[in-house]
Short mmCIF file of C-alpha atoms in Angstrom, two decimals:
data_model
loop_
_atom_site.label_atom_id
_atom_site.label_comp_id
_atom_site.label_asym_id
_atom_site.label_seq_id
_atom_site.Cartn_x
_atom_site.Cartn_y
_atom_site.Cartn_z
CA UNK C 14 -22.18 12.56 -0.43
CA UNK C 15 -19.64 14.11 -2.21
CA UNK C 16 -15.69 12.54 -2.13
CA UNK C 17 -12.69 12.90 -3.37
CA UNK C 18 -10.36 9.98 -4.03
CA UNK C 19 -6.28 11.35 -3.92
CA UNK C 20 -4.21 8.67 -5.68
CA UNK C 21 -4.98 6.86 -8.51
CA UNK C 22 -2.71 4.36 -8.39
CA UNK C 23 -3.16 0.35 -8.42
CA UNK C 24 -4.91 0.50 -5.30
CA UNK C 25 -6.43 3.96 -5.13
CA UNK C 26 -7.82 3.47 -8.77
CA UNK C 27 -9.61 0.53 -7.76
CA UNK C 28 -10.94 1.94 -4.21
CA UNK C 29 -12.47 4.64 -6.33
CA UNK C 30 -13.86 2.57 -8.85
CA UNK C 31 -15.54 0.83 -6.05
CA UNK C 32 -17.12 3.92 -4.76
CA UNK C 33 -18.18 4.95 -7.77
CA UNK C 34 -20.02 2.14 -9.16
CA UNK C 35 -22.07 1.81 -5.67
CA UNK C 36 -23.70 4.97 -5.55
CA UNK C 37 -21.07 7.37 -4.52
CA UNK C 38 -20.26 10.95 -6.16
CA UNK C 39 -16.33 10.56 -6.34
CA UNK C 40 -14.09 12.54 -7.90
CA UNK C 41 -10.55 11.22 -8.85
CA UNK C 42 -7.03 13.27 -7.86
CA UNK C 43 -3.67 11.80 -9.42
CA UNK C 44 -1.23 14.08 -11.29
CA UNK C 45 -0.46 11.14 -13.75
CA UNK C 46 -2.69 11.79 -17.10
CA UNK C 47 -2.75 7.60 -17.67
CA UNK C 48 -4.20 7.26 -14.07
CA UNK C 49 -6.64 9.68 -14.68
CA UNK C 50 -7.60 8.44 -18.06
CA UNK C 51 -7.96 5.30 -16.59
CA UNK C 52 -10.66 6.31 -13.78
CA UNK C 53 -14.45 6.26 -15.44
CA UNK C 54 -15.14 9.00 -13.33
CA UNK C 55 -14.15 13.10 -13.53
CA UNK C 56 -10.56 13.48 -11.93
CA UNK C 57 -8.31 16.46 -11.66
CA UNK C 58 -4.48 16.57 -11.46
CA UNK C 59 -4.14 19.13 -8.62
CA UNK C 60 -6.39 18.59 -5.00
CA UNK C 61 -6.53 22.67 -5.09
CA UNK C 62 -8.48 21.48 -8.00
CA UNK C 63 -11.38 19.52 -6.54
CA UNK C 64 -15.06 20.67 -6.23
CA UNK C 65 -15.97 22.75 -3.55
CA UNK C 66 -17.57 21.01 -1.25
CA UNK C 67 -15.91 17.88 -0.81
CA UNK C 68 -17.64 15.37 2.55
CA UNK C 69 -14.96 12.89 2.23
CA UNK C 70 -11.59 12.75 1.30
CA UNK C 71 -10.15 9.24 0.82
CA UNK C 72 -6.08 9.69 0.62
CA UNK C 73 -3.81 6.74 -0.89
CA UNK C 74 -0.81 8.13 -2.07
CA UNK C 75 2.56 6.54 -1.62
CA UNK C 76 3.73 8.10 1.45
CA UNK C 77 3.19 10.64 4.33
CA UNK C 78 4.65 13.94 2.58
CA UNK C 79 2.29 13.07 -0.34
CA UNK C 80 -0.72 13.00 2.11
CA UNK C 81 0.37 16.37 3.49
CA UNK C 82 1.20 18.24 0.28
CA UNK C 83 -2.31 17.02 -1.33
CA UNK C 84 -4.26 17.60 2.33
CA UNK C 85 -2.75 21.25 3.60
CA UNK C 86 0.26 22.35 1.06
CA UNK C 87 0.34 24.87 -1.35
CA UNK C 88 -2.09 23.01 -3.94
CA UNK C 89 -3.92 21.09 -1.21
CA UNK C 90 -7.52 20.39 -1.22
CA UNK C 91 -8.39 21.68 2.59
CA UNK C 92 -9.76 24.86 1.77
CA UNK C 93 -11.64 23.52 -0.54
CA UNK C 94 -13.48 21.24 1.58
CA UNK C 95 -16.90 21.04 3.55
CA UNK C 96 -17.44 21.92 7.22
CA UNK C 97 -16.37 19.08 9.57
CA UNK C 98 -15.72 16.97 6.47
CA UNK C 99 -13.60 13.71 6.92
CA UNK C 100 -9.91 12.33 6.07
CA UNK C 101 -9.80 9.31 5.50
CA UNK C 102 -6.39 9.05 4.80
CA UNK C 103 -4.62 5.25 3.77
CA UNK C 104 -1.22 5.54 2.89
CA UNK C 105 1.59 4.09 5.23
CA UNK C 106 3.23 6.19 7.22
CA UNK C 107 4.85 6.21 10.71
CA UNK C 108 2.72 6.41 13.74
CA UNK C 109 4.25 10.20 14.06
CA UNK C 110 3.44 11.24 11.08
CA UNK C 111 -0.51 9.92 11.22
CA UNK C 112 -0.82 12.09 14.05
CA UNK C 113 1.29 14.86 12.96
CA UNK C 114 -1.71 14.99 10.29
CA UNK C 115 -4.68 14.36 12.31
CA UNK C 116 -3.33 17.67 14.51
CA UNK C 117 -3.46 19.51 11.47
CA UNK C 118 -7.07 18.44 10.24
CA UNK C 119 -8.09 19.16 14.10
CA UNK C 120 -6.95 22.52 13.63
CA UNK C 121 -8.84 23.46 10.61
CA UNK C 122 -11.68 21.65 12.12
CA UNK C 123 -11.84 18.64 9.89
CA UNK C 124 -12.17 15.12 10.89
CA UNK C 125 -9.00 12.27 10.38
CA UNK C 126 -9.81 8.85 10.57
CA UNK C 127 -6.08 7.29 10.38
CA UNK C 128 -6.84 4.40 8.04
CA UNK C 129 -4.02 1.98 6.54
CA UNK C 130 -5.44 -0.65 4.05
CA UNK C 131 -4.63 -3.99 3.01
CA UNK C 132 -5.76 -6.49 0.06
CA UNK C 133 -3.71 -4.81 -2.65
CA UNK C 134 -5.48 -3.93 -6.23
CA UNK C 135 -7.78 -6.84 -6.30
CA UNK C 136 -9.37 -6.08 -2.65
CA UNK C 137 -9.32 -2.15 -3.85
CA UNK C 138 -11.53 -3.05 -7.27
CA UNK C 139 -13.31 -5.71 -5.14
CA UNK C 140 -14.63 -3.36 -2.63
CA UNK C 141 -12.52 -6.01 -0.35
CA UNK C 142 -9.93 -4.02 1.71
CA UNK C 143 -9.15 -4.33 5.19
CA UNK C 144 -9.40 -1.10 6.81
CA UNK C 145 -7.04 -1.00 10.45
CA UNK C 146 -8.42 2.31 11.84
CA UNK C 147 -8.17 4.83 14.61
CA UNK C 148 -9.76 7.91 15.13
CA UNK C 149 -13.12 9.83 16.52
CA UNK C 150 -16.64 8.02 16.92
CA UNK C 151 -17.38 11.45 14.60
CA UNK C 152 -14.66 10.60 11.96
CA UNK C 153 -16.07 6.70 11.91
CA UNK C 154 -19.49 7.84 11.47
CA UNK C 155 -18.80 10.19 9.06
CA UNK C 156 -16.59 7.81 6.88
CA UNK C 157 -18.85 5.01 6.88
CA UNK C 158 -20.33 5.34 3.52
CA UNK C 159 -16.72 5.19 2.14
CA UNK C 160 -15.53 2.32 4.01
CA UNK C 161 -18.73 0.54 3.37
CA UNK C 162 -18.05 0.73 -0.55
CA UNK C 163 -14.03 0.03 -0.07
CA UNK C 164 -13.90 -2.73 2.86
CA UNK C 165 -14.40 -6.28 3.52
CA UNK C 166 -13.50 -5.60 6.97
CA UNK C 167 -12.99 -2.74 8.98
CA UNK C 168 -11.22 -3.08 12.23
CA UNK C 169 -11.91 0.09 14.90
CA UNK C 170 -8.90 -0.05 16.95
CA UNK C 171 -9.15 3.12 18.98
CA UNK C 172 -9.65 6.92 19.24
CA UNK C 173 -5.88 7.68 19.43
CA UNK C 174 -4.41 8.60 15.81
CA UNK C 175 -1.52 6.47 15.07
CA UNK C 176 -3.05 3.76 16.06
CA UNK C 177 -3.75 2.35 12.29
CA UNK C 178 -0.30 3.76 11.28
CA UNK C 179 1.16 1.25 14.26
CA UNK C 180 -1.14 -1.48 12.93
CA UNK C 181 -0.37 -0.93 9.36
CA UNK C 182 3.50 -0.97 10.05
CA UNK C 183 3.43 -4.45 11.83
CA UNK C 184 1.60 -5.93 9.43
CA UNK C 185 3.95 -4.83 6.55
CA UNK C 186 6.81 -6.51 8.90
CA UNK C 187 4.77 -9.12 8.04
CA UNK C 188 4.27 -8.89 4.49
CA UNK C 189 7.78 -7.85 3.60
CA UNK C 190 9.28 -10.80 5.65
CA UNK C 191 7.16 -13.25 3.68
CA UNK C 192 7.48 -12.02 0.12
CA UNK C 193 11.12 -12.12 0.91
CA UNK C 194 11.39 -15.89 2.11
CA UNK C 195 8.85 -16.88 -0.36
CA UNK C 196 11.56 -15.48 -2.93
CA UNK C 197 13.75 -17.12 -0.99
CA UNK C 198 12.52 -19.95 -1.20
CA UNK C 199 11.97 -20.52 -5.01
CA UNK C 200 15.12 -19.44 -5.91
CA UNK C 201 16.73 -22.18 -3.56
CA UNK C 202 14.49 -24.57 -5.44
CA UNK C 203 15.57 -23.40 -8.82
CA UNK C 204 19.33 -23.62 -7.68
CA UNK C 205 18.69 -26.99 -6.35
CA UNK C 206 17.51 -28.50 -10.07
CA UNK C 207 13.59 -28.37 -9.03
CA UNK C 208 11.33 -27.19 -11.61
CA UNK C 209 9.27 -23.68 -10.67
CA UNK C 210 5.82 -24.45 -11.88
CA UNK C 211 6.06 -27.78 -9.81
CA UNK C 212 7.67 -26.05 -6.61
CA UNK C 213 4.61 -23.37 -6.88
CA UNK C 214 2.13 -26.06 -6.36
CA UNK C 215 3.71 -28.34 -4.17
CA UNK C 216 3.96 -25.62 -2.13
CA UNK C 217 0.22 -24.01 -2.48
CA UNK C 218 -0.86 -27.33 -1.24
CA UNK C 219 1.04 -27.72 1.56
CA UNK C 220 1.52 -26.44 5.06
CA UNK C 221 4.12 -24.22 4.17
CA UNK C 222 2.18 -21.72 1.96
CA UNK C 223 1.52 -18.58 2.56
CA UNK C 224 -0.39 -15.92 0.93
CA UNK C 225 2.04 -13.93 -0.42
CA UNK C 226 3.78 -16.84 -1.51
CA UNK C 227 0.61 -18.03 -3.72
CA UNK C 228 0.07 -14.56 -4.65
CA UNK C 229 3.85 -13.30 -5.80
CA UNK C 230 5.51 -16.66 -7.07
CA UNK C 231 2.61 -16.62 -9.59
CA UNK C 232 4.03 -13.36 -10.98
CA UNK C 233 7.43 -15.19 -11.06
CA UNK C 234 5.76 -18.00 -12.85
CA UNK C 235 4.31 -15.79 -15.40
CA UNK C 236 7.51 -13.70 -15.65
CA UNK C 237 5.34 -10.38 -15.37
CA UNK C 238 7.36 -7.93 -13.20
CA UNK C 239 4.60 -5.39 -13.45
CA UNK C 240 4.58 -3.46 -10.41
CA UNK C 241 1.00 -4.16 -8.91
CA UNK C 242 3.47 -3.31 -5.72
CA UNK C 243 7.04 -2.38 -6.07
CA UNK C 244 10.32 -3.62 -4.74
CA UNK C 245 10.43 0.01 -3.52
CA UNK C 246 7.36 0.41 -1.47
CA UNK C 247 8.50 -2.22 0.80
CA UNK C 248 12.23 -0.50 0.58
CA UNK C 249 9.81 2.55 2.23
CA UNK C 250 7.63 0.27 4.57
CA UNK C 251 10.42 -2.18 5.92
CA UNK C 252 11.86 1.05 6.60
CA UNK C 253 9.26 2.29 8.73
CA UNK C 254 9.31 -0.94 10.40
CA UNK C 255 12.94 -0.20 11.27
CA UNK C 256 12.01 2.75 13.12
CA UNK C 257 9.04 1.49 14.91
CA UNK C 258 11.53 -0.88 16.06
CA UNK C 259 14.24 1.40 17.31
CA UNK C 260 11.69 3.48 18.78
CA UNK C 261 10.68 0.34 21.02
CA UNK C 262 13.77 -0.50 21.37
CA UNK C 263 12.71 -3.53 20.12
CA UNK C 264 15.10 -6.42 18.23
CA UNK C 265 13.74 -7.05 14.88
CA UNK C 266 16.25 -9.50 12.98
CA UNK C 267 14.04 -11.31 10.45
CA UNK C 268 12.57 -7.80 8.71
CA UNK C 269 16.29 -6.24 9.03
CA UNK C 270 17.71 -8.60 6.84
CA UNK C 271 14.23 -8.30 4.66
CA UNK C 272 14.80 -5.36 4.37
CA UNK C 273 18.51 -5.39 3.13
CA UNK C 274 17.15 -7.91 0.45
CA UNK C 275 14.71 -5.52 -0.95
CA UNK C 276 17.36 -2.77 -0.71
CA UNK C 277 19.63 -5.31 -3.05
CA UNK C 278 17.12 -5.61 -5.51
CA UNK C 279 16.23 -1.81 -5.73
CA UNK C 280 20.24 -1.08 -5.94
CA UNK C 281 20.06 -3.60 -8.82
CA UNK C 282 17.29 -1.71 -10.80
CA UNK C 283 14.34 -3.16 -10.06
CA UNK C 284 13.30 -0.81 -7.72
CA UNK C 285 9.99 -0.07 -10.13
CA UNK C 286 9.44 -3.53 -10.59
CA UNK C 287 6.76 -6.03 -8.66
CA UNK C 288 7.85 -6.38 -5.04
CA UNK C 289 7.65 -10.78 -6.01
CA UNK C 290 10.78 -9.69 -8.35
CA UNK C 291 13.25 -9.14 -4.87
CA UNK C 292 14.01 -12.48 -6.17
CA UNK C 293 16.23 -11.14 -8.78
CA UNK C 294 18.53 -10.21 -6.04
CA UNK C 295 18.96 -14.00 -5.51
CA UNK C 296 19.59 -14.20 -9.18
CA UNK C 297 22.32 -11.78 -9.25
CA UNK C 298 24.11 -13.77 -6.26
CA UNK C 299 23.68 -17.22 -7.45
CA UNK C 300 23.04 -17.58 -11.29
CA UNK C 301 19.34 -18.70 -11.71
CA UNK C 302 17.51 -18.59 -14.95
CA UNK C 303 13.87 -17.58 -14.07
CA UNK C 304 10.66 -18.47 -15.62
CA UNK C 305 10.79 -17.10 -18.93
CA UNK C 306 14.20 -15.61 -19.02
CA UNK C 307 16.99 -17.79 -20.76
CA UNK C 308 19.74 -16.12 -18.15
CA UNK C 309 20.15 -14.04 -15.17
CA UNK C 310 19.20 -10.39 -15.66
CA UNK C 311 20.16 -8.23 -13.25
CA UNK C 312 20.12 -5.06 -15.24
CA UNK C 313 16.57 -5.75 -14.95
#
């Protein structure tokens, strides 16, 4: 089976890894020379590029217009692509947009499997993602080899696109809201006299951890603000949890005020930087020296 992998980043670099070491013929897509460097397998910088021929397409780029241009746009792969061949495509997006997409692929008689991911870079080179997906018993069927090589767990939550999208955007609520009180919560500490190293563990041993706590305070700790996920992804995803929201007309008051803290930090310049570092927008307000910096930075 022949597949293309579009996006090369710290997720999709590792998802294709994991492909290609079990068996699969992949072939990597990123317009960055360093992420295709860094893929042991061939790669091209355009998706008009790609070998004819292409089963499977597995999409994680940063957003929905990304998907799009590298799917159907000028220098998109679709034409380019085997009969009834699948999308498999994981970047977040809104629910509209997922099936805005899957239209399209209907229409050029492809199959769309609308499939968001979590586990971040170390599920992606594990083969350990979870896959929350929607689409055809076809598009399953036919994306199974992928998601076999990619996935710890797949959930099948319906035929409907969007489905995943809607799954994927609650979750991120999620996410967002607790790398922003686990932030929260370690600068308060570090105002209040404690030391960091000793707040990390009391708190990885207790019932208030959570996993994004133990997973971005230890960047903190290490004072390594390279972006495995940046502030500005969950700028974008909190975002798209905002508009779910209004759209339900639903009141969302813990990830609105998430969301403003992420904004902070990105209007501060650390947009680029890891998502744990939305603690530096504490910083700026209250004065904190973090682990490994002798003052507040908010330059970045």
């Amino acid at each position: 089976m022949k597949i293309a992998a579009i996006g090369l980043g710290s997720m999709g670099q590792g998802a294709a890894a994991s492909m290609l070491s079990k068996g699969l013929d992949v072939t990597g897509c990123d317009p960055s020379e360093r992420a295709r460097l860094a893929f042991a397998g061939p790669s091209v910088a355009r998706a008009c590029d790609l070998p004819p021929g292409i089963e499977a397409v597995l999409v994680l780029t940063v957003n929905a217009a990304q998907a799009r241009a590298a799917l159907f746009g000028a220098e998109g792969c679709a034409e380019r692509l085997a009969p009834g061949a699948v999308l498999i495509v994981s970047a977040t997006m809104a629910p509209a947009d997922a099936r805005a997409l899957a239209e399209e692929a209907a229409s050029r008689q492809l199959l769309y499997l609308d499939a968001p991911v979590s586990g971040g870079a170390t599920g992606a080179a594990n083969g350990a993602l979870t896959v929350m997906a929607s689409g055809s018993v076809a598009a399953f069927d036919k994306a199974r080899p992928v998601l076999e090589r990619v996935a710890a767990k797949v959930w099948e939550l319906g035929e409907a696109p969007g489905l995943g999208a809607t799954m994927k955007v609650v979750h991120q609520l999620l996410a967002g809201v607790h790398i922003a009180t686990a932030a929260e919560a370690m600068a308060l500490g570090i105002k209040a006299g404690l030391d960091p190293a000793q707040i990390y563990g009391v708190v990885t041993g207790a019932a208030g951890n959570s996993w994004m706590f133990g997973n971005r305070m230890a960047h903190v700790l290490a004072g390594d603000d390279t972006p495995l996920s940046a502030v500005n992804i969950f700028v974008k995803d909190l975002g798209l949890v905002d508009a779910l929201a209004r759209e339900a007309n639903f009141p969302i008051p813990l990830a609105a005020q998430a969301l403003q803290l992420f904004v902070a930090a990105a209007a501060q310049g650390h947009g680029g930087k890891d998502d744990a570092f939305v603690i530096r927008a504490y910083q700026a307000l209250t004065g904190i020296a973090l682990p490994g910096e002798k003052k507040p930075n908010p330059a970045g």
